[in-house]
Coordinates of C-alpha atoms (C1' of nucleotides) in Angstrom, one line a residue:
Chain S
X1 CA -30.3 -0.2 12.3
X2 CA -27.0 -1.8 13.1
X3 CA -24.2 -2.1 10.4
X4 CA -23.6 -5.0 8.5
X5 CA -21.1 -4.8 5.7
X6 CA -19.5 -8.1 3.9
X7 CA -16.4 -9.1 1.6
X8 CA -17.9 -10.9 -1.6
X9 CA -14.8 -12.3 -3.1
X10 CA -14.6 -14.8 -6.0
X11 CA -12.4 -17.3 -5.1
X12 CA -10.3 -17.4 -8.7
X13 CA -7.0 -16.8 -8.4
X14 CA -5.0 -15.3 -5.7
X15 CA -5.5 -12.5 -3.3
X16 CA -4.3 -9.1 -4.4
X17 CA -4.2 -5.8 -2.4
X18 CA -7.0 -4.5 -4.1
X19 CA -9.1 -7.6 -2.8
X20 CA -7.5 -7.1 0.4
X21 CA -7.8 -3.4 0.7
X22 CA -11.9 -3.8 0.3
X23 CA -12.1 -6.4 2.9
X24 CA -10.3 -4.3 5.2
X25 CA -12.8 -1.2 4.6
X26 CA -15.2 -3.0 5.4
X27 CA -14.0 -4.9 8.2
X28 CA -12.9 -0.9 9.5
X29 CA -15.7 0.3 9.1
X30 CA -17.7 -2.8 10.4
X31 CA -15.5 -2.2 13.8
X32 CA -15.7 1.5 14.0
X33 CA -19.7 1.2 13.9
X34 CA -20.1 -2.1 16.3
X35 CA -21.8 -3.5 13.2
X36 CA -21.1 -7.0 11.9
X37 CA -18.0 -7.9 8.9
X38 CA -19.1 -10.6 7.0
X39 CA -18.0 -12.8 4.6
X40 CA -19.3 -14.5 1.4
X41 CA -17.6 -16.4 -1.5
X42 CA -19.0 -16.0 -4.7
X43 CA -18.1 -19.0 -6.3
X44 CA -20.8 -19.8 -8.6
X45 CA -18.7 -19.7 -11.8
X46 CA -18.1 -23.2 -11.0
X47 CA -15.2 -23.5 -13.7
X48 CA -13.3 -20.9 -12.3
X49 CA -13.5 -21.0 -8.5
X50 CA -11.5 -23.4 -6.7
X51 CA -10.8 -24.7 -2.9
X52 CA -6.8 -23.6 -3.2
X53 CA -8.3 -19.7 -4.0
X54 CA -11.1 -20.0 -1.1
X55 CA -8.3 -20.9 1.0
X56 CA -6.3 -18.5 0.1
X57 CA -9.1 -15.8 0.5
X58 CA -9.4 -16.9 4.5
X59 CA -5.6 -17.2 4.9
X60 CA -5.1 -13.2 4.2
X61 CA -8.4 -12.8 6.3
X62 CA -6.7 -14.4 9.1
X63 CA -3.2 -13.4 8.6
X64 CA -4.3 -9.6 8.9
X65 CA -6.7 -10.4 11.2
X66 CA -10.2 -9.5 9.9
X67 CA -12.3 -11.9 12.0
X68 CA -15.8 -12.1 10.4
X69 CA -18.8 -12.7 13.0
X70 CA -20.6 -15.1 10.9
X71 CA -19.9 -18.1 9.3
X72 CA -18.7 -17.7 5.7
X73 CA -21.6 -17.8 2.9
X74 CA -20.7 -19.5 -0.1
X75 CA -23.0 -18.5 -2.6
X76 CA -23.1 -21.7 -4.9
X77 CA -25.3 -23.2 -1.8
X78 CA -27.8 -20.5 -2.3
X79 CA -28.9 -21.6 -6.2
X80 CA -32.5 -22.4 -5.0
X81 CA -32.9 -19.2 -3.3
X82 CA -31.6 -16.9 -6.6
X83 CA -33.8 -18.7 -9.1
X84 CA -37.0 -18.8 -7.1
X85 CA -36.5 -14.6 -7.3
X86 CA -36.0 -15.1 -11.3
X87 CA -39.6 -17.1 -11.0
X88 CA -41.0 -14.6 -9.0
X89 CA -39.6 -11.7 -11.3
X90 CA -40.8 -13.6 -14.3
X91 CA -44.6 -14.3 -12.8
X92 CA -44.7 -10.8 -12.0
X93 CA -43.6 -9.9 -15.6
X94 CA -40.6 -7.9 -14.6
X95 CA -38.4 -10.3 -16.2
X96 CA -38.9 -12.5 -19.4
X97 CA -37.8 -15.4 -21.4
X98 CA -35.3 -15.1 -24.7
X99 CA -32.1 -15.8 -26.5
X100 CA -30.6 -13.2 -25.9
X101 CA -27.8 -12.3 -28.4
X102 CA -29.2 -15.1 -30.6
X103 CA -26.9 -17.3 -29.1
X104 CA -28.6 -20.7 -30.1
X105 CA -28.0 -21.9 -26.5
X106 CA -32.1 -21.7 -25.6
X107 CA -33.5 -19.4 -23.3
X108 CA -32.3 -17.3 -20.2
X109 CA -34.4 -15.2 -17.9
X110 CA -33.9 -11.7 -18.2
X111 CA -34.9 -8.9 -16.2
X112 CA -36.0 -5.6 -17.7
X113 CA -33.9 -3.0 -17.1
X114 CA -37.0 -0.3 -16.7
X115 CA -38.2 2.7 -18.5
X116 CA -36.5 6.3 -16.7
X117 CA -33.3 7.0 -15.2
X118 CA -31.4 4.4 -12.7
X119 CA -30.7 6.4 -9.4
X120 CA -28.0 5.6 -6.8
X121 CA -26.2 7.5 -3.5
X122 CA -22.8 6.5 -3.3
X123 CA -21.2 7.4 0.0
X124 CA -18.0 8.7 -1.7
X125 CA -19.6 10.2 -5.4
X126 CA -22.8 11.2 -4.7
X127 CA -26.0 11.3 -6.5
X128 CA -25.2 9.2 -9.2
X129 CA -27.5 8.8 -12.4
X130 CA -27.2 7.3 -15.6
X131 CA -30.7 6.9 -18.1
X132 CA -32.0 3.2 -18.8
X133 CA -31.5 3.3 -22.5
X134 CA -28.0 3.1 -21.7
X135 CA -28.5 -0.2 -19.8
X136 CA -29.1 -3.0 -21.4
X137 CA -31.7 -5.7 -20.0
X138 CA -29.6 -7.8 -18.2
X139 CA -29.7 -12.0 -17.7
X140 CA -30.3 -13.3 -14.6
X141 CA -30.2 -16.9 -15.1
X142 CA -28.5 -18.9 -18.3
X143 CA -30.0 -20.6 -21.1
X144 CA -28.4 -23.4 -18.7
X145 CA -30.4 -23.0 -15.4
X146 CA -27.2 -21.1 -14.0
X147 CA -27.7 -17.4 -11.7
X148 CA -25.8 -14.9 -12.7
X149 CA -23.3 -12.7 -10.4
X150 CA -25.7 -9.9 -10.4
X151 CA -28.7 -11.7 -9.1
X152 CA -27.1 -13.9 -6.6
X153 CA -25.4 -10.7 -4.9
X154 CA -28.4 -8.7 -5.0
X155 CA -30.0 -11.9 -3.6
X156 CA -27.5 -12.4 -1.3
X157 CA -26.7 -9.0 0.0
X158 CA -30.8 -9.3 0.8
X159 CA -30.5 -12.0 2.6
X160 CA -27.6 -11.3 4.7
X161 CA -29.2 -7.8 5.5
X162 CA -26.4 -6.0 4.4
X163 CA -27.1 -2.7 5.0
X164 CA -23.3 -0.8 3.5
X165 CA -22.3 -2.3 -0.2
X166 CA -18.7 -1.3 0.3
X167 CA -16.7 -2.4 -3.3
X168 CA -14.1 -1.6 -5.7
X169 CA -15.6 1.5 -7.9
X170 CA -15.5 -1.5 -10.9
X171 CA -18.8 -1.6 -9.8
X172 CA -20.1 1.5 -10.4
X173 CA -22.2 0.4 -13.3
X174 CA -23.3 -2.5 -12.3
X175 CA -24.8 -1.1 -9.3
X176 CA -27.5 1.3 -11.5
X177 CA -28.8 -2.2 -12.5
X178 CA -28.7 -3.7 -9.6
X179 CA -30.3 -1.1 -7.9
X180 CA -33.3 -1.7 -10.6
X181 CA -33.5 -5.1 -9.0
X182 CA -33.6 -4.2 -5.1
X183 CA -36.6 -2.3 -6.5
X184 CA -38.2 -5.1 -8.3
X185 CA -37.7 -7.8 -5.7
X186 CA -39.3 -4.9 -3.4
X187 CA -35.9 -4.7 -1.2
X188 CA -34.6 -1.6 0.2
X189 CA -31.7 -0.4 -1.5
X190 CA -28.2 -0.9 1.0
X191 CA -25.7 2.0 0.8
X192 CA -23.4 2.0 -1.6
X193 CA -19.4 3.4 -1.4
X194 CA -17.4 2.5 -4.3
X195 CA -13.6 2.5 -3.3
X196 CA -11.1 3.6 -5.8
X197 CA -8.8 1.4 -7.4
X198 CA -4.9 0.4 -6.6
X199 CA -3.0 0.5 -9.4
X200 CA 0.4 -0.9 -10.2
X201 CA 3.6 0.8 -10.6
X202 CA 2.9 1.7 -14.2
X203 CA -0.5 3.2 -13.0
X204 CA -2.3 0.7 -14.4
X205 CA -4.7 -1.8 -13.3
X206 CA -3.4 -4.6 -11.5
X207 CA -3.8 -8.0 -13.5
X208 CA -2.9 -11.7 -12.9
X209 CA 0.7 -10.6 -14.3
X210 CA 1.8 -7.6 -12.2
X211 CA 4.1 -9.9 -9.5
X212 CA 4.5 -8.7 -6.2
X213 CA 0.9 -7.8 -5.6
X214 CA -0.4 -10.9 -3.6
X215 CA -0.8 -11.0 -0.3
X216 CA 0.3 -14.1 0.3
X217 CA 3.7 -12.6 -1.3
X218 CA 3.8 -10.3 1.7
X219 CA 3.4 -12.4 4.4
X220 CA 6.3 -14.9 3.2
X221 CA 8.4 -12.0 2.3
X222 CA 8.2 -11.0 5.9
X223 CA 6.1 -8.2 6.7
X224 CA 4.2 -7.6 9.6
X225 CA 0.4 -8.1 9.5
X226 CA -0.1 -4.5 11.5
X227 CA 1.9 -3.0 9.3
X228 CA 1.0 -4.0 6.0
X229 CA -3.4 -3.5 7.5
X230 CA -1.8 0.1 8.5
X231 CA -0.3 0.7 5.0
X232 CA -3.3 -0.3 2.8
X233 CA -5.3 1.1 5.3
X234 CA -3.9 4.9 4.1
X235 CA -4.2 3.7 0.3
X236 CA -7.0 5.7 -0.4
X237 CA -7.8 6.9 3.0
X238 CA -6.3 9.1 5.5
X239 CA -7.7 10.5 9.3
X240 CA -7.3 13.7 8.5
X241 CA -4.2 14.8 10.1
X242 CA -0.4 14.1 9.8
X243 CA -1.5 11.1 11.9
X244 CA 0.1 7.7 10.1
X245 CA 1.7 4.9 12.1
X246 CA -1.3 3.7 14.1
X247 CA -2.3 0.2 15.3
X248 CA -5.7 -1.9 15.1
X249 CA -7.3 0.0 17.3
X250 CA -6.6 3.6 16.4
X251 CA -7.2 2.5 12.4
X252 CA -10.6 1.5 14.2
X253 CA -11.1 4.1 15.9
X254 CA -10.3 6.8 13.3
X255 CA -12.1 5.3 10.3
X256 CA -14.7 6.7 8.4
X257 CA -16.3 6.5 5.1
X258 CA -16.3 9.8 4.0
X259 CA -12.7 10.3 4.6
X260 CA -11.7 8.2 1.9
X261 CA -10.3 9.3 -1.2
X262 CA -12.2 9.3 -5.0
X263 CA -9.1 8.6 -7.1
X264 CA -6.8 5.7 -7.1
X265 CA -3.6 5.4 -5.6
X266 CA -0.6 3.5 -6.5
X267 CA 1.6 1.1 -4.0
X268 CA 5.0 2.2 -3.3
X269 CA 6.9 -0.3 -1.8
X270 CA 9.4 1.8 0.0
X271 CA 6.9 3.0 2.3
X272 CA 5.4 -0.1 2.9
X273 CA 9.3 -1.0 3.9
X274 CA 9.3 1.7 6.1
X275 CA 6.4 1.3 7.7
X276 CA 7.4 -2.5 8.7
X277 CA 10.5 -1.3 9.8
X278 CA 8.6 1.0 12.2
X279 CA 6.3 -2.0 13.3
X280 CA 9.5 -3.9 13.7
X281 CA 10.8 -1.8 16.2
X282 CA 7.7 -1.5 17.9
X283 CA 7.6 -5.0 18.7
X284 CA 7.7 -6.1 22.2
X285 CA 11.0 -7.7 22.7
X286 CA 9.6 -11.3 22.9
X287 CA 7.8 -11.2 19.9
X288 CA 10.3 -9.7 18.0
X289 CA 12.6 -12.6 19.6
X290 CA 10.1 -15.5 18.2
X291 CA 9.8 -14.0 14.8
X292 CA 13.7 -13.8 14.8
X293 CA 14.4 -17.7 16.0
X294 CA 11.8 -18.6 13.5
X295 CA 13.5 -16.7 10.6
X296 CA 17.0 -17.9 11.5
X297 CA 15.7 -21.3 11.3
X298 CA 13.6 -20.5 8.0
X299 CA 16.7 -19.8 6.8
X300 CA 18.9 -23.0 7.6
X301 CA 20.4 -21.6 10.8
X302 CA 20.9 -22.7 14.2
X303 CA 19.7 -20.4 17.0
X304 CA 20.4 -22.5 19.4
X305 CA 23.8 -23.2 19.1
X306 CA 25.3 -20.3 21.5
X307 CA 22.9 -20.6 23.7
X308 CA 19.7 -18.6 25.4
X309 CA 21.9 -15.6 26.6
X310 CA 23.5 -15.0 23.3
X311 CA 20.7 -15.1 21.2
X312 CA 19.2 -12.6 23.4
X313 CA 21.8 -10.4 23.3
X314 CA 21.9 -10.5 19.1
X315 CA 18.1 -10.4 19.3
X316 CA 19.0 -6.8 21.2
X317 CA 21.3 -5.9 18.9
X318 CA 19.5 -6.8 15.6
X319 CA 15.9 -5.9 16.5
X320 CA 16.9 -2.1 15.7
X321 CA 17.9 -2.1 12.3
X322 CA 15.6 -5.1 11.4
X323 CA 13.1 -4.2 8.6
X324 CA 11.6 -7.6 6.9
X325 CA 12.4 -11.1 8.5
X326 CA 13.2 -12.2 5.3
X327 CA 16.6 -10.0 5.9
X328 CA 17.3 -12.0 9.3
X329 CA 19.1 -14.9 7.7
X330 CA 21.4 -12.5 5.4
X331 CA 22.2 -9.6 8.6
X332 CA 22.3 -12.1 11.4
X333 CA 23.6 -15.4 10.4
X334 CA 27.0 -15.1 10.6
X335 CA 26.2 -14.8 14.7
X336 CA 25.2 -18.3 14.3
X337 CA 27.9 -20.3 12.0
X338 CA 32.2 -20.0 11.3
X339 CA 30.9 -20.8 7.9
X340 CA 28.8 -17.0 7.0
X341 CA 29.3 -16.3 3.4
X342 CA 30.3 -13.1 2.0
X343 CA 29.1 -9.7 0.4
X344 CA 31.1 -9.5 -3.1
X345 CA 30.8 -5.8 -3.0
X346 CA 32.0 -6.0 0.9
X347 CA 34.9 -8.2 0.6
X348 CA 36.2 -6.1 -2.6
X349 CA 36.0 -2.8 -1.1
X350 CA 37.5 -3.8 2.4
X351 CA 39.1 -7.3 2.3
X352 CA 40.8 -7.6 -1.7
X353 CA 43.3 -4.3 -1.2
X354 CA 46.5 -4.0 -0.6
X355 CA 48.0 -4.4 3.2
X356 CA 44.5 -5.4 4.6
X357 CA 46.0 -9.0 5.7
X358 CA 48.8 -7.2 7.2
X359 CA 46.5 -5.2 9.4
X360 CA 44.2 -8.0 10.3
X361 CA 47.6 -10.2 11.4
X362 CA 48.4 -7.5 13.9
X363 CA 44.5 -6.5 14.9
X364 CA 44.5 -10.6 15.7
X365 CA 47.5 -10.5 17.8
X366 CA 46.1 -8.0 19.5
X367 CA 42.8 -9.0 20.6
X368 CA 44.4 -12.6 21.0
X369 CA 46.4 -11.0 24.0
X370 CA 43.5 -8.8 25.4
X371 CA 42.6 -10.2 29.0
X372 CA 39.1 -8.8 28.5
X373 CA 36.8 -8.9 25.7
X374 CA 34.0 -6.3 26.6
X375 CA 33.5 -3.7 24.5
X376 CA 34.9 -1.3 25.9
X377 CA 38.5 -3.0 25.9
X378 CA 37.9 -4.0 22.1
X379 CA 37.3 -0.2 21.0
X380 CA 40.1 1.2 23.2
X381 CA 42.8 -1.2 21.7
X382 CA 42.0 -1.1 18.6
X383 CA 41.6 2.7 18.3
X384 CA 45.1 2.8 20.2
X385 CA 46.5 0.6 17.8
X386 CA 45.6 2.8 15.5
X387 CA 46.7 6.0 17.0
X388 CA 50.0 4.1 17.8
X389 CA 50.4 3.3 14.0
X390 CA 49.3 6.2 12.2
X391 CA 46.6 4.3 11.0
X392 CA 43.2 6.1 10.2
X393 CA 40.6 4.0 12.6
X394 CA 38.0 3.3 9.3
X395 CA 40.9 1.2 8.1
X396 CA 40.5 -1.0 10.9
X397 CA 37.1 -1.3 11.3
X398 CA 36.2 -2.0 8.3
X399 CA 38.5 -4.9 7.2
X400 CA 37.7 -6.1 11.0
X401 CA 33.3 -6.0 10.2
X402 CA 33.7 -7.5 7.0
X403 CA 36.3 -10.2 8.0
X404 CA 34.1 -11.1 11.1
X405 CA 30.4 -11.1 9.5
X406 CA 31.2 -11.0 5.6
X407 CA 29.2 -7.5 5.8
X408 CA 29.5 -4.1 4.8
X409 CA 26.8 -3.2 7.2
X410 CA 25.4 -4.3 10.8
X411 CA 25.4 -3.3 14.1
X412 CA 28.4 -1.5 16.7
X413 CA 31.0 -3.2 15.5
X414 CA 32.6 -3.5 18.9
X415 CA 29.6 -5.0 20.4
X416 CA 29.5 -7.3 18.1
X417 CA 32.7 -8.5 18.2
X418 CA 32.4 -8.8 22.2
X419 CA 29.4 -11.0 21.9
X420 CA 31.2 -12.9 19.0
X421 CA 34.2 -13.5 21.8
X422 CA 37.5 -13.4 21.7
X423 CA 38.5 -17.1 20.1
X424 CA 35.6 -16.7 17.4
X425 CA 37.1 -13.4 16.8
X426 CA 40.3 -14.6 16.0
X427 CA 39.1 -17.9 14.2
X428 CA 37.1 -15.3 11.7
X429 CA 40.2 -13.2 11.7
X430 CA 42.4 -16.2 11.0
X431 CA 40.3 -17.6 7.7
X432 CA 39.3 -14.2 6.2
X433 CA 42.8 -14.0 6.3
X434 CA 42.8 -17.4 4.1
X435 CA 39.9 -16.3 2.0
X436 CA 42.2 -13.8 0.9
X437 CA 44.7 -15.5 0.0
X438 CA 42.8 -17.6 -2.3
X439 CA 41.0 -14.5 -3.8
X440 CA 37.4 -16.1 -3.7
X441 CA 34.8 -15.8 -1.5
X442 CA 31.8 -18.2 -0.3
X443 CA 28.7 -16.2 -0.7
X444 CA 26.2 -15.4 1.3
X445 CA 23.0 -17.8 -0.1
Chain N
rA1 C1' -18.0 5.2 -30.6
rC2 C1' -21.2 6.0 -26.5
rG3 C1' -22.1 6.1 -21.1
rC4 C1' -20.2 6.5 -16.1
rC5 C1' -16.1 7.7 -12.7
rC6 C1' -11.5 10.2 -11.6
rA7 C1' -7.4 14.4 -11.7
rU8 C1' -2.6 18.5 -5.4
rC9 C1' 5.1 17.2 -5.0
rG10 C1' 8.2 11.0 -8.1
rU11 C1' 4.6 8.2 -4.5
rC12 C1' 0.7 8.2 -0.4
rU13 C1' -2.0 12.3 1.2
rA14 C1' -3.9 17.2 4.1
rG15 C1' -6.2 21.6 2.9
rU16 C1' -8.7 26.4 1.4
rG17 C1' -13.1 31.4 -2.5
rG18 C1' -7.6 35.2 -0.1
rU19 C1' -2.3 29.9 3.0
rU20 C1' 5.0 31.1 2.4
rA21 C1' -0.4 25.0 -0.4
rG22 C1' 1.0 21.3 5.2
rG23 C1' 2.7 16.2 6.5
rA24 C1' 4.8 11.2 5.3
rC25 C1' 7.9 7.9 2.1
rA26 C1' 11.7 8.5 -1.4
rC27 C1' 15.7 11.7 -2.9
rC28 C1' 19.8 15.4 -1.9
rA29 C1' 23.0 17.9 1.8
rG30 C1' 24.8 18.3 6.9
rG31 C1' 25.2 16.4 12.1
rU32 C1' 25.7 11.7 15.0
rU33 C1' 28.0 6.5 14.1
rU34 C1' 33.7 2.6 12.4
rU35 C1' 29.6 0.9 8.8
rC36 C1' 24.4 0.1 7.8
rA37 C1' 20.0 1.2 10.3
rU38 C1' 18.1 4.5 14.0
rC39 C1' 18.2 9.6 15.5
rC40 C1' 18.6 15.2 14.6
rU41 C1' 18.9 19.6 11.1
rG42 C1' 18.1 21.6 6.4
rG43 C1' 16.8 21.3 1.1
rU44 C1' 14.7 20.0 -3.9
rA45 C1' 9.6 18.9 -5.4
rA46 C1' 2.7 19.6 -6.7
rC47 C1' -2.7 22.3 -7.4
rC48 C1' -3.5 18.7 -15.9
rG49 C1' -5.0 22.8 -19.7
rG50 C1' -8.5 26.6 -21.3
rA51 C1' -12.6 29.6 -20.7
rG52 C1' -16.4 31.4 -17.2
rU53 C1' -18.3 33.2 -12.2
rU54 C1' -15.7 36.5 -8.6
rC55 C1' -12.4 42.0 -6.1
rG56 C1' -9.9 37.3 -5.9
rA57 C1' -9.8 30.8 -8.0
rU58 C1' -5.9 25.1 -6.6
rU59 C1' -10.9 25.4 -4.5
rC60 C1' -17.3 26.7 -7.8
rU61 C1' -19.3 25.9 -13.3
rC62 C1' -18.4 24.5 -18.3
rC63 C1' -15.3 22.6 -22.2
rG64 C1' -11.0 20.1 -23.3
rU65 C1' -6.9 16.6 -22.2
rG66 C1' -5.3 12.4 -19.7
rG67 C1' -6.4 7.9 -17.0
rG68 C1' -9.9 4.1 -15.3
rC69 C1' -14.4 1.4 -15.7
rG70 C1' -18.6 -0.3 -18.4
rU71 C1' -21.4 -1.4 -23.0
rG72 C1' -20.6 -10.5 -21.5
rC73 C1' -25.5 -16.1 -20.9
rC74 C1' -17.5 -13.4 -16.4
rA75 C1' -17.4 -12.0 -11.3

RNA sequence: ACGCCCAUCGUCUAGUGGUUAGGACACCAGGUUUUCAUCCUGGUAACCGGAGUUCGAUUCUCCGUGGGCGUGCCA
């Protein structure tokens, strides 16, 4: 029998990466068995679900790339179908009519949890068994005519054929229930894997207040989809060897149930960094070159204004030591305006001391009478000058970097200052020198 | 309280009835670089505790402890 696996979301809220870590399972596994990934919303709590969280819910789907190869069921469509089970559970007397809890709202349908023990094989825990009296009899439909989550996705996963319940180990109990009710609607019972949990920095749960957690946060911070499906891919599951940076294809490839973990892991965020960074430089150079422009522009520059040549050759020079887009705008910039701001910490340490305007006077008169800017020629006269002067070469460079890009940091400096050329060179030279003077600095945004 | 699930470096993980318990991120030190990143070398760092089984337990069993989940007319 062919695989078919789905997400079951409820569209409340954002997506978090525990969400998104399930659907990914699924979808993995879903791939690796040339079954089908499906998707379904569970939005029958009707006061909770909304279109902006459904949307959300196929924006990380489509963002990561977890093409489902039906049509998305939304479950409040499929009322009719869940209460004509309740009838025929009632009719058959395996469910019955009551207040239950005295609540003075009427009566709900409620199925009988029965007599014995409630059985289950979980892919990842094994035989699992916990004894009826421990379960209560559960409701199935509301005093107010509504299903309830547990008959709709017993209902639903029915009806979709889903043949691998793959779900956050949350589930655990309700699953010896619902397994009762495969049984009583005469269904064969799917196989179930219950996924550990993600947890949050303080190893707790993750909740609506635990920031940084959203998928949507990821994207728009910059990260890569491969690289964030690649990261939460090894949250919780692993092939087996030292193997980690892999693509689509090998994640695919690799995946198995039974090589994921029982106990839940926790995010850490420098990997995750790490990782993009490795994407990053993974990229082919076009890409990379889009997702630059794109970012520059995102963050009020101009990409265009050097021209196509010059971009490239920053694009060449950046791509290297590029982790997040997000960083573009602060590391790259200054390529792209006179007017770059300023690290504090930079300008303190390498522009606000003592005999650094003297030095950049004379390192401007010197590239000002250089008849050739490449690189080459930069390095070897300013390293002479500094031979020539007794001058240790660090105490060059580094006044030159920060006066030229308002960083501490960023590529060859002598590369760069060839592609910068030889009049912006100076012009930089010439204000740093001015910025000085006055003692403040225009920050970087 | 009861029931169920879980437990290897700080983090993600590999692994085994006998291993110097392996890798990755992070961290530290060194090399490379003008800087940051990259790259290379090295280092610190873990089997929750106690019994039992065994010639031998990190590994198997039990009991604790800790954490999670559940005990909703939420999903």
């Amino acid at each position: 029998m062919s695989v078919r696996v789905r997400f079951a979301p409820s569209p409340t809220g954002q997506v978090h990466i525990g969400n998104i870590r399930t659907a990914i399972f699924n979808y993995l596994f879903a791939r690796h068995e040339n079954g089908e990934f499906l998707l379904r919303v569970e939005d029958t709590d009707r006061e909770r679900s909304t279109d902006a969280a459904v949307k959300g819910v196929l924006d990380a789907m489509a963002w990561l790339g977890l093409d489902v190869d039906e049509e998305p069921m939304y479950q409040s469509t499929r009322t009719d179908a869940h209460l004509a089970v309740a009838q025929d559970l009632l009719d058959r007397g395996l469910a019955y009519k009551a207040d239950k809890g005295d609540t003075g709202k009427g009566e709900a349908i409620i199925f009988r949890i029965p007599e014995g023990s409630l059985r289950f094989t979980d892919v990842l825990k094994g035989e699992l068994t916990k004894s009826a009296e421990d379960v209560p009899d559960l409701v199935i439909v509301r005093s107010n005519g509504a299903p309830v989550f547990h008959l709709a996705n017993v209902v639903d996963d029915i009806e979709m054929g889903i043949t691998h319940v793959i779900r956050g180990d949350d589930h655990i109990e309700n699953t010896y229930r619902h397994v009762a009710l495969y049984d009583a609607i005469g269904a064969p019972v799917p196989s179930f894997c219950h996924l550990p949990m993600i947890v949050n920095q303080h190893g707790k749960p993750y909740s609506k207040r635990d920031g940084s957690a959203f998928v949507g946060e990821f994207r728009d911070t910059g990260f890569l989809p491969d690289a964030f499906l690649n990261y939460l891919s090894l949250l919780g599951w692993s092939p087996g060897d030292d193997l980690e940076v892999m693509d689509r294809q090998r994640l695919i490839d690799l995946f198995s149930l039974e090589r994921i973990r029982s106990s839940a892991s926790q995010m850490d965020m420098k990997k995750l960094m790490w990782m993009n960074g490795e994407f990053m430089r993974a990229l082919p150079r076009e890409m990379f070159s889009t997702g630059f422009e794109q970012s520059l522009s995102d963050a009020g520059f101009d990409s265009e204004v050097h021209g196509d040549a010059y971009k490239a050759s920053v694009v060449a020079l950046m791509q290297e030591r590029t982790k997040l887009w997000a960083d573009i705008g602060r590391d790259s910039g200054f390529f792209f305006t006179e007017a770059f701001g300023f690290d504090p910490k930079a300008a303190r340490k390498r522009l606000q001391k003592d005999g650094v305007t003297e030095v950049l006077v004379a390192l401007r008169e010197l590239l000002l009478g250089l008849q050739d800017f490449s690189d080459v020629t930069v390095e070897t006269a300013v390293r002479g000058y500094g031979e020539a002067n007794d001058i240790p070469v660090g105490s060059l460079v580094n006044p030159l970097r920060v006066a030229c890009s308002g960083l501490g940091h960023g590529p060859g400096l002598f590369e760069m200052l060839s592609l910068l050329g030889q009049d912006r060179v100076c012009a930089r030279i010439e204000r740093a020198c001015a910025l000085i003077l006055t003692g403040t600095f225009p920050e970087i945004p």
